[in-house]
Tab-separated table of C-alpha atoms in Angstrom:
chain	number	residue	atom	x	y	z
A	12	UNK	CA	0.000	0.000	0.000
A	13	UNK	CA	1.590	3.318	-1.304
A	14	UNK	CA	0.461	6.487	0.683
A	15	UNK	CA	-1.351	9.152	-1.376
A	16	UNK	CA	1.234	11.608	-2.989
A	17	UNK	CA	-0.347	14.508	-0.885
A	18	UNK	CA	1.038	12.823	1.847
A	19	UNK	CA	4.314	12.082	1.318
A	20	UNK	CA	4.477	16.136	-0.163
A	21	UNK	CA	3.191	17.259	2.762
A	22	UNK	CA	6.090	15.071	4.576
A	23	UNK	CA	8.551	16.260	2.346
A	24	UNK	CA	7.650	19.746	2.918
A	25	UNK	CA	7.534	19.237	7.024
A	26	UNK	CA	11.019	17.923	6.321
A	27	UNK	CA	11.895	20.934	3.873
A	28	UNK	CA	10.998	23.483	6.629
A	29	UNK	CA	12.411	21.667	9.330
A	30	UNK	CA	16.219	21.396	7.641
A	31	UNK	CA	15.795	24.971	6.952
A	32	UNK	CA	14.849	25.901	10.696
A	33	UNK	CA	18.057	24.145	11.544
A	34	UNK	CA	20.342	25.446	9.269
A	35	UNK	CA	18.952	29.554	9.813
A	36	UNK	CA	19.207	28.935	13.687
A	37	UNK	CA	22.876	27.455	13.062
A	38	UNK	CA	23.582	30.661	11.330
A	39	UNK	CA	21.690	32.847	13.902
A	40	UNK	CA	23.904	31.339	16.504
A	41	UNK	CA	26.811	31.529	14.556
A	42	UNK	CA	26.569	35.658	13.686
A	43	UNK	CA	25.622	36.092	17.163
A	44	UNK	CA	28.880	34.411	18.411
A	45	UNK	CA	30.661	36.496	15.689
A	46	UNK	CA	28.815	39.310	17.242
A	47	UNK	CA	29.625	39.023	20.670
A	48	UNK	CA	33.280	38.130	20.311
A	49	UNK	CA	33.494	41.957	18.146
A	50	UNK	CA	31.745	43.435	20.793
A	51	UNK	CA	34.388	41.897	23.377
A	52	UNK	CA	37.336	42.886	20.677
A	53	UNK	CA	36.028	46.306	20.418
A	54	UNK	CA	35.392	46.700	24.669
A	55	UNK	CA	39.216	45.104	24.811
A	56	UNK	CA	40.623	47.939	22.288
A	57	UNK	CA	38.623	50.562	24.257
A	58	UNK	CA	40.518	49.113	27.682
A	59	UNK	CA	43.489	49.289	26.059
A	60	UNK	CA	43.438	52.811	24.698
A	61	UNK	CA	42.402	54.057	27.906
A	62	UNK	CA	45.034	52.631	29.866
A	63	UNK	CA	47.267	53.824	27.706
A	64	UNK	CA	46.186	57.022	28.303
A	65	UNK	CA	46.550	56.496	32.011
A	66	UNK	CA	50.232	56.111	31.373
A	67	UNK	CA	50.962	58.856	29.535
A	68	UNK	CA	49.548	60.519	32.026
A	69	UNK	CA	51.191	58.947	34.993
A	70	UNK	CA	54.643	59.471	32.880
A	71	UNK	CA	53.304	63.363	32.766
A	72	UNK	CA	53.129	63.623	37.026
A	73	UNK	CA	56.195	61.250	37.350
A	74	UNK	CA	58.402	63.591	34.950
A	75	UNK	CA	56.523	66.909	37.052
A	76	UNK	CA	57.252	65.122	40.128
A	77	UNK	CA	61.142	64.271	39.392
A	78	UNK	CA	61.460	67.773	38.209
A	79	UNK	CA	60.115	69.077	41.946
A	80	UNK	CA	62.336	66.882	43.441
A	81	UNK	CA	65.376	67.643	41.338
A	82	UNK	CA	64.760	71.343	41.638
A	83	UNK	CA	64.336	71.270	45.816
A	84	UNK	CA	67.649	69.154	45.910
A	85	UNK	CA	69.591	71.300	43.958
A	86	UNK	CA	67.920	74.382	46.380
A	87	UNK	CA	69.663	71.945	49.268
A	88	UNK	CA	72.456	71.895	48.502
A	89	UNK	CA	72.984	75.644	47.537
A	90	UNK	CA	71.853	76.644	51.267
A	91	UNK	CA	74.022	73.935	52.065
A	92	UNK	CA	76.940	75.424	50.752
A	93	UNK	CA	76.306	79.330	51.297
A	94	UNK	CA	75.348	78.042	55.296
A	95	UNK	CA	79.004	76.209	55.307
A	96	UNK	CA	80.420	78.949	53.815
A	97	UNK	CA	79.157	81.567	55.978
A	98	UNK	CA	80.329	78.970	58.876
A	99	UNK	CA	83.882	79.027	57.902
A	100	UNK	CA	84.187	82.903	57.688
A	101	UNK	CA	82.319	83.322	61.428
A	102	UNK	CA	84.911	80.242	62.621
A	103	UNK	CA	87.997	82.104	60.729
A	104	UNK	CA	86.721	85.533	62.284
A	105	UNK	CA	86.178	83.903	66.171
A	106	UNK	CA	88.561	80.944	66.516
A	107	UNK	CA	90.926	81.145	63.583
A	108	UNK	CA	91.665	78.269	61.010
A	109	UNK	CA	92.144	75.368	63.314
A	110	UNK	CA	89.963	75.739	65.661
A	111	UNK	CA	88.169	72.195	67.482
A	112	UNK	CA	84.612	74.169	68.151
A	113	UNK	CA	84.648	75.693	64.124
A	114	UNK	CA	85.329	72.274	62.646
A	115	UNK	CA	83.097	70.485	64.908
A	116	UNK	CA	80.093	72.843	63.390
A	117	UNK	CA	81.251	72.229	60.179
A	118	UNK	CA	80.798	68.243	60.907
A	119	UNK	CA	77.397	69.071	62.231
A	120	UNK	CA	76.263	71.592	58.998
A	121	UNK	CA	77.829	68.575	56.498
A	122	UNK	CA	75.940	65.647	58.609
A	123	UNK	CA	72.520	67.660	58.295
A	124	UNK	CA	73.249	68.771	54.745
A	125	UNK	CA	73.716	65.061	53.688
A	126	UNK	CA	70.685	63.556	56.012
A	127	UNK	CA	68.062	66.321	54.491
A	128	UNK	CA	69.751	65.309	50.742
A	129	UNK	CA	69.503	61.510	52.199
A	130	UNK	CA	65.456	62.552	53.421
A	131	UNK	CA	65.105	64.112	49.963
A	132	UNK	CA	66.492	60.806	48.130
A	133	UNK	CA	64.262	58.423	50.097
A	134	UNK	CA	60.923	60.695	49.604
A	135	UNK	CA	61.573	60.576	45.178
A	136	UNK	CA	62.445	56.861	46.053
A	137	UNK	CA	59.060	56.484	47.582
A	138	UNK	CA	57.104	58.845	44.701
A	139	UNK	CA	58.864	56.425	41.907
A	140	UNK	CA	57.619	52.986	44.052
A	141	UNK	CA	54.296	54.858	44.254
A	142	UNK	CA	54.123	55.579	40.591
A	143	UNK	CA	55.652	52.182	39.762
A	144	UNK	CA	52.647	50.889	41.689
A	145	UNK	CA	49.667	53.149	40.083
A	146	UNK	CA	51.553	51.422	37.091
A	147	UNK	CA	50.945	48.143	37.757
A	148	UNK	CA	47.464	48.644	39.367
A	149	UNK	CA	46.526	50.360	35.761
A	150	UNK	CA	47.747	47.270	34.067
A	151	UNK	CA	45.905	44.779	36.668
A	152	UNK	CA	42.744	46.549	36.131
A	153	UNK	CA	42.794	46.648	32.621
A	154	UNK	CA	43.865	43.131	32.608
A	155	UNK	CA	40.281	42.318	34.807
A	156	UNK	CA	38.648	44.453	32.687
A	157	UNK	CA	39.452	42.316	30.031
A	158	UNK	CA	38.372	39.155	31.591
A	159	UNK	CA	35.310	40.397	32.253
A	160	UNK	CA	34.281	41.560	28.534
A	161	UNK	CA	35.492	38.226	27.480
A	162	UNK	CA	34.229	35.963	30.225
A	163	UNK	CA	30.488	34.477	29.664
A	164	UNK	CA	31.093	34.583	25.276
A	165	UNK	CA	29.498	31.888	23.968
A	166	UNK	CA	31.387	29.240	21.703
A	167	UNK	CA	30.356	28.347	17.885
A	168	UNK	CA	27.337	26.121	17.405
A	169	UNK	CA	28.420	22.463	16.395
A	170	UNK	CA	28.435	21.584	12.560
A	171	UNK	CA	28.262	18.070	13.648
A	172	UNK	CA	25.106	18.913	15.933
A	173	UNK	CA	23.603	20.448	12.968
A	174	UNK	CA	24.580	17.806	10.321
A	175	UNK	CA	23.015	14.975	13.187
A	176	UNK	CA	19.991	17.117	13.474
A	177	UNK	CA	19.756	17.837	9.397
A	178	UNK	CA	19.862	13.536	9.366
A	179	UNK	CA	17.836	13.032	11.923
A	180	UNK	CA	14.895	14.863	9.785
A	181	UNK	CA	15.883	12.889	6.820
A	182	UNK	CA	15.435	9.561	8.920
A	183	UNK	CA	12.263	10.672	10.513
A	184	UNK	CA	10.522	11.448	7.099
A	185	UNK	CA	11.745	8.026	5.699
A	186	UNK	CA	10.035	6.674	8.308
A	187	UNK	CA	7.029	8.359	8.599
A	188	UNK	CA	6.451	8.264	4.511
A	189	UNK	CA	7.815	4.251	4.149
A	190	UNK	CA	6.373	3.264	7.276
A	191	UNK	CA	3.330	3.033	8.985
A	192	UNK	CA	0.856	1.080	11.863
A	193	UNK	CA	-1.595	-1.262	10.831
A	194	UNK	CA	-4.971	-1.401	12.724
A	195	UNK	CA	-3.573	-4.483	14.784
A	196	UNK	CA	-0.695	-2.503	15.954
A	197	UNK	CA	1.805	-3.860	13.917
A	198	UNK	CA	4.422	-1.664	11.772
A	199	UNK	CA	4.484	-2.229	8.171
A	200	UNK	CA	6.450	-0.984	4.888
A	201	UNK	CA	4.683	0.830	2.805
A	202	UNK	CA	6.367	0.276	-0.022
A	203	UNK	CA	6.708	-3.520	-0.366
A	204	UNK	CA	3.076	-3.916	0.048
């Protein structure tokens, strides 16, 4: 027993539509992957650009910064050396050239001269570990940034789960069109009949 014609069109449409469902959705899934991962690229560029930024200006303040420091060290040790000098002429004037007390003072301007340079030193030390740290905290929060525009993308839809699903429809209408039940329950081919 051959089914009617309408039948197995109306199958082969059913199957038609269904293979086409699965192959749009497949590419619906696939542009929107292709989406989001652009989306993520361009987020990632945007990171990038502004850290960058960030650096350029931290290298801005840093160079500022060095230049304040250089500046009030170079003031040091001119006061240094007009106090010392000033020193030597009131110990020449009061206790002559070899005097204990005069070169004692002289110790004592030199040992403060060098500890406020020394105090200067450690303060740039501790502006270039600061900046060397805004640095890295620029680069660690870009680098989360990151993770977090590409974290939760979705991966590419399976050719093989669309190829299964494109012969699974294939099967199904060969077996609803060449097969059917018989009124005692029992499956028969339609074809050999």
């Amino acid at each position: 027993m051959i089914p009617p014609e309408s039948y197995m069109m109306l199958q082969a449409l059913s199957t038609g539509f269904s293979m086409f469902d699965k192959a749009q959705t497949y590419s619906d899934q696939t542009s929107q992957v292709y989406a989001q991962y652009d989306a993520a690229q361009r987020q990632a560029a945007a990171l990038d650009d502004s850290t960058y930024s960030g650096f350029l200006h931290l290298a801005d303040v840093q160079q500022l910064e060095a230049k304040k420091h250089a500046v009030n060290v170079t003031e040091l040790y001119r006061i240094a050396r007009r106090t010392r000098a000033a020193q030597e002429a009131q110990n020449e004037e009061q206790f002559g050239s070899h005097s204990l007390t005069g070169a004692k003072r002289l110790q004592v301007l030199d040992f403060e001269a060098l500890s406020a340079a020394r105090r200067k030193n450690e303060n740039f030390e501790t502006v270039v570990k600061d900046f060397e740290n805004k640095r890295r905290n620029l680069t660690l929060e870009n680098i989360t940034a990151k993770n977090r525009a590409y974290s939760g993308l979705s991966s590419l839809p399976s050719k093989t789960g669309l190829v299964t699903g494109l012969a699974g429809d294939l099967i199904d209408a060969k077996l609803s069109i060449g097969y059917g039940v018989g009124a005692d329950g029992k499956i028969f081919d339609r074809f050999s009949a």
